[in-house]
């Protein structure tokens, strides 16, 4: 009986050992699979956290790179063309100042006759390109036509102040300069538009400075003189509004109470032209980009 009992206990123990081994065989692969999966999840989380950390560290650098790409930098002009333009315009202005010393209205008549010529030349060059199939300059054509129309009314105001009795010599000088300047500007625009526009930029800068000096020197006298009818008609018309609808912002129009206000508006027109031309040269668009103030065009540094 004792031997039989021992055999049964041995068989039971052996069966338990066999069953335990079978369970381990089944459980071990499952545990290994679970552990492997858990390890992969942990690894993925670690990689994700590392990626987020690196991304946060790289964000300022990426932002700087993106901002640099989005920044519009003003273009500078070829130094040779810049110097040629400046010598030409400074020479012409100096000659006019000497010839018309003490005769301000006659000087303004000559300046306005010459100042509108580049816009005529630009329109002619753009019309030629359009005739040959290049239709990309339509808006630029409208802009330059409106600019010359503004200068035309300045000229009409000066003629009204002179009583339409311009001296024959003054008329000959103004018209002769205008004819030669027209062909020069037209050829320049066809070859190098930015250089031609820079010519007008310099003219408008001189015009603004000249009118400012004249207004300051003759303020009391101008305030006692009436407004010419042509000035009333123009500054209250849609022609004036059209120009500034698609070019750089102009100062608010000064109400016309005397001749002083007329010259203030003429001076501000010239400043508006100058701002538009600087934008055309530096950014190739008539309105300055947001955040930019008009500044004189600079020569390209070697």
XYZ file of C-alpha atoms in Angstrom:
302
model
C 0.000 0.000 0.000
C 2.845 2.281 0.867
C 4.594 1.565 -2.446
C 1.389 2.136 -4.368
C 0.880 5.465 -2.596
C 4.436 6.572 -3.423
C 3.987 5.657 -7.086
C 0.796 7.695 -7.248
C 2.469 10.715 -5.633
C 5.402 10.423 -8.027
C 3.074 10.213 -11.007
C 1.133 13.229 -9.744
C 4.327 15.230 -9.221
C 5.576 14.285 -12.667
C 2.275 15.309 -14.240
C 2.401 18.649 -12.397
C 5.962 19.243 -13.596
C 4.934 18.367 -17.167
C 1.914 20.660 -16.974
C 4.030 23.490 -15.569
C 6.533 23.128 -18.380
C 3.704 23.177 -20.914
C 2.295 26.372 -19.360
C 5.767 28.004 -19.434
C 6.177 27.019 -23.052
C 2.859 28.711 -23.865
C 3.350 31.757 -21.620
C 6.979 32.513 -22.440
C 6.327 33.391 -26.151
C 3.396 35.570 -25.103
C 5.494 37.375 -22.517
C 8.318 37.794 -25.004
C 5.888 39.183 -27.581
C 4.349 41.548 -25.017
C 7.758 42.712 -23.852
C 8.921 43.266 -27.435
C 5.778 45.264 -28.210
C 6.156 47.283 -25.011
C 9.793 48.001 -25.851
C 8.807 49.221 -29.329
C 6.157 51.515 -27.849
C 8.680 52.989 -25.398
C 11.211 53.435 -28.211
C 8.641 55.195 -30.394
C 7.672 57.501 -27.527
C 11.322 58.343 -26.898
C 11.900 59.071 -30.583
C 8.761 61.222 -30.682
C 9.866 63.205 -27.649
C 13.327 63.693 -29.164
C 11.776 64.882 -32.421
C 9.483 67.364 -30.659
C 12.413 68.652 -28.599
C 14.591 69.120 -31.688
C 11.693 70.746 -33.512
C 11.170 73.254 -30.712
C 14.879 74.065 -30.733
C 14.868 74.475 -34.531
C 11.749 76.681 -34.676
C 13.557 80.028 -34.132
C 16.078 79.122 -36.813
C 13.329 78.061 -39.215
C 11.381 81.220 -38.503
C 14.455 83.322 -39.236
C 15.034 81.461 -42.505
C 11.408 81.861 -43.557
C 11.365 85.524 -42.597
C 14.542 86.126 -44.599
C 12.934 84.542 -47.649
C 9.801 86.680 -47.246
C 11.673 89.973 -46.763
C 11.616 92.206 -49.840
C 14.846 94.137 -50.083
C 15.064 97.353 -52.106
C 17.152 97.132 -55.253
C 20.096 99.451 -55.733
C 21.024 100.997 -59.060
C 24.068 100.374 -61.193
C 26.661 102.920 -59.933
C 27.621 104.091 -63.424
C 24.015 104.797 -64.410
C 23.366 106.384 -61.012
C 26.311 108.767 -61.451
C 25.376 109.639 -65.047
C 21.792 110.438 -64.050
C 22.866 112.570 -61.112
C 25.404 114.550 -63.140
C 22.833 115.172 -65.898
C 19.977 116.274 -63.616
C 22.199 118.367 -61.324
C 23.671 120.087 -64.378
C 20.263 120.843 -65.926
C 18.860 122.152 -62.641
C 21.906 124.333 -62.026
C 21.617 125.808 -65.522
C 17.899 126.566 -65.055
C 18.522 128.137 -61.644
C 21.198 130.419 -63.105
C 19.114 131.425 -66.165
C 15.967 132.116 -64.146
C 17.460 133.653 -61.016
C 14.874 136.038 -59.542
C 12.172 134.811 -61.956
C 10.521 132.031 -59.997
C 7.338 131.494 -62.033
C 9.287 131.394 -65.316
C 11.635 128.878 -63.721
C 8.676 126.740 -62.623
C 7.222 126.972 -66.139
C 10.457 125.552 -67.569
C 10.753 122.893 -64.856
C 7.173 121.687 -65.383
C 7.655 121.606 -69.145
C 10.684 119.356 -68.718
C 9.319 117.331 -65.774
C 6.380 115.886 -67.727
C 8.541 114.787 -70.659
C 9.910 111.551 -69.099
C 6.363 110.310 -68.522
C 5.571 110.910 -72.198
C 8.713 108.983 -73.102
C 7.809 106.086 -70.792
C 4.324 105.909 -72.320
C 5.814 105.850 -75.827
C 8.232 103.042 -74.948
C 5.491 101.014 -73.261
C 3.181 101.572 -76.239
C 5.892 100.278 -78.574
C 6.316 97.153 -76.435
C 2.560 96.654 -76.372
C 2.400 97.002 -80.157
C 5.047 94.279 -80.424
C 2.960 91.955 -78.257
C 4.124 92.676 -74.696
C 0.928 93.504 -72.773
C 2.501 93.343 -69.296
C 2.903 97.130 -68.983
C -0.754 98.221 -69.220
C -1.038 99.345 -65.597
C 2.333 101.067 -65.795
C 1.114 102.874 -68.926
C -1.942 104.192 -67.051
C 0.237 105.307 -64.149
C 2.698 107.286 -66.288
C -0.121 108.882 -68.275
C -1.765 110.035 -65.033
C 1.587 111.369 -63.825
C 2.122 113.445 -66.949
C -1.466 114.715 -66.687
C -0.691 115.953 -63.173
C 2.441 117.729 -64.417
C 0.426 119.151 -67.330
C -1.946 120.870 -64.900
C 1.007 122.216 -62.936
C 2.208 123.711 -66.213
C -1.246 125.173 -66.888
C -1.221 126.822 -63.455
C 2.174 128.414 -64.188
C 0.909 129.667 -67.563
C -2.132 131.175 -65.817
C 0.136 132.952 -63.320
C 2.185 134.322 -66.235
C -0.994 135.496 -67.962
C -0.335 133.158 -70.903
C 2.335 135.630 -72.049
C 5.387 133.429 -71.787
C 8.548 135.013 -73.107
C 9.536 133.625 -76.537
C 13.054 132.885 -75.314
C 11.745 131.087 -72.221
C 9.383 129.032 -74.348
C 12.165 128.167 -76.818
C 14.516 127.052 -74.009
C 11.840 124.965 -72.280
C 10.577 123.290 -75.437
C 14.080 122.686 -76.815
C 15.164 121.006 -73.584
C 11.949 118.969 -73.560
C 12.476 117.650 -77.120
C 16.024 116.478 -76.463
C 15.113 115.053 -73.076
C 12.188 113.115 -74.558
C 14.338 111.050 -76.924
C 16.980 110.485 -74.283
C 14.394 109.164 -71.790
C 12.626 107.026 -74.402
C 15.861 105.276 -75.430
C 16.903 104.836 -71.800
C 13.562 103.278 -70.921
C 13.762 100.789 -73.782
C 17.271 99.740 -72.753
C 17.206 100.075 -68.966
C 13.805 101.075 -67.478
C 15.028 101.450 -63.888
C 17.721 103.885 -64.973
C 15.202 105.996 -66.897
C 12.763 106.045 -63.977
C 15.601 107.079 -61.685
C 16.033 110.176 -63.847
C 12.475 111.206 -63.005
C 13.047 110.359 -59.364
C 15.893 112.895 -59.269
C 13.799 115.510 -61.114
C 10.903 115.145 -58.656
C 13.266 115.357 -55.677
C 14.680 118.635 -57.040
C 11.148 119.909 -57.759
C 9.995 119.202 -54.212
C 13.037 120.970 -52.732
C 12.614 123.941 -55.103
C 8.919 124.427 -54.324
C 9.549 124.033 -50.578
C 12.192 126.764 -50.633
C 9.957 129.067 -52.706
C 6.944 128.585 -50.387
C 9.026 129.273 -47.295
C 10.545 132.413 -48.824
C 7.260 133.872 -50.159
C 4.710 132.633 -47.627
C 3.169 136.012 -46.740
C 2.854 137.185 -50.363
C 1.368 133.890 -51.579
C -1.292 133.920 -48.854
C -2.541 137.283 -50.139
C -2.983 136.090 -53.744
C -6.102 134.392 -55.192
C -6.376 130.815 -56.459
C -6.225 130.466 -60.294
C -9.379 128.966 -61.806
C -7.407 126.099 -63.395
C -6.187 125.057 -59.922
C -9.745 125.015 -58.563
C -10.935 122.965 -61.512
C -8.140 120.407 -61.371
C -7.900 119.771 -57.642
C -11.665 119.261 -57.398
C -11.835 116.902 -60.386
C -11.673 113.129 -60.758
C -8.484 113.481 -62.817
C -6.609 114.319 -59.641
C -8.127 111.378 -57.738
C -7.346 108.875 -60.513
C -3.586 109.422 -60.231
C -3.392 108.576 -56.541
C -5.748 105.603 -56.807
C -2.974 103.339 -58.132
C 0.274 104.898 -56.951
C 1.985 105.644 -53.657
C 0.038 107.487 -50.993
C 0.003 111.270 -51.211
C -0.438 113.719 -48.363
C -4.074 114.835 -47.852
C -5.149 117.583 -50.229
C -4.824 121.084 -48.750
C -8.060 123.131 -49.132
C -7.563 125.945 -51.622
C -7.908 129.306 -49.896
C -5.024 131.187 -51.532
C -2.140 130.751 -53.944
C -0.106 129.542 -50.973
C -2.329 126.437 -50.765
C -1.980 125.869 -54.518
C 1.800 125.710 -54.224
C 1.531 123.451 -51.178
C -0.500 121.000 -53.249
C 1.895 121.218 -56.185
C 4.800 120.545 -53.842
C 2.994 117.553 -52.306
C 2.222 116.237 -55.805
C 5.940 116.237 -56.544
C 6.633 114.408 -53.285
C 4.011 111.805 -54.210
C 5.594 111.346 -57.645
C 8.987 110.923 -56.026
C 7.678 108.250 -53.618
C 6.053 106.354 -56.494
C 9.207 106.492 -58.601
C 11.422 105.272 -55.749
C 9.076 102.304 -55.376
C 9.247 101.578 -59.113
C 13.045 101.648 -59.119
C 13.601 99.725 -55.885
C 10.656 97.284 -55.858
C 9.329 97.328 -59.443
C 5.844 98.275 -58.241
C 4.004 101.585 -57.941
C 3.030 101.180 -54.265
C 5.662 100.689 -51.574
C 5.526 97.339 -49.724
C 3.943 97.401 -46.289
C 6.346 98.635 -43.637
C 8.582 100.583 -46.042
C 8.938 104.357 -46.171
C 10.153 106.054 -49.366
C 13.918 106.562 -49.438
C 16.209 107.803 -52.226
C 17.563 105.126 -54.521
C 21.188 104.270 -53.754
C 23.971 103.078 -56.057
C 24.878 99.414 -55.924
C 27.991 98.851 -53.795
C 30.758 96.807 -55.398
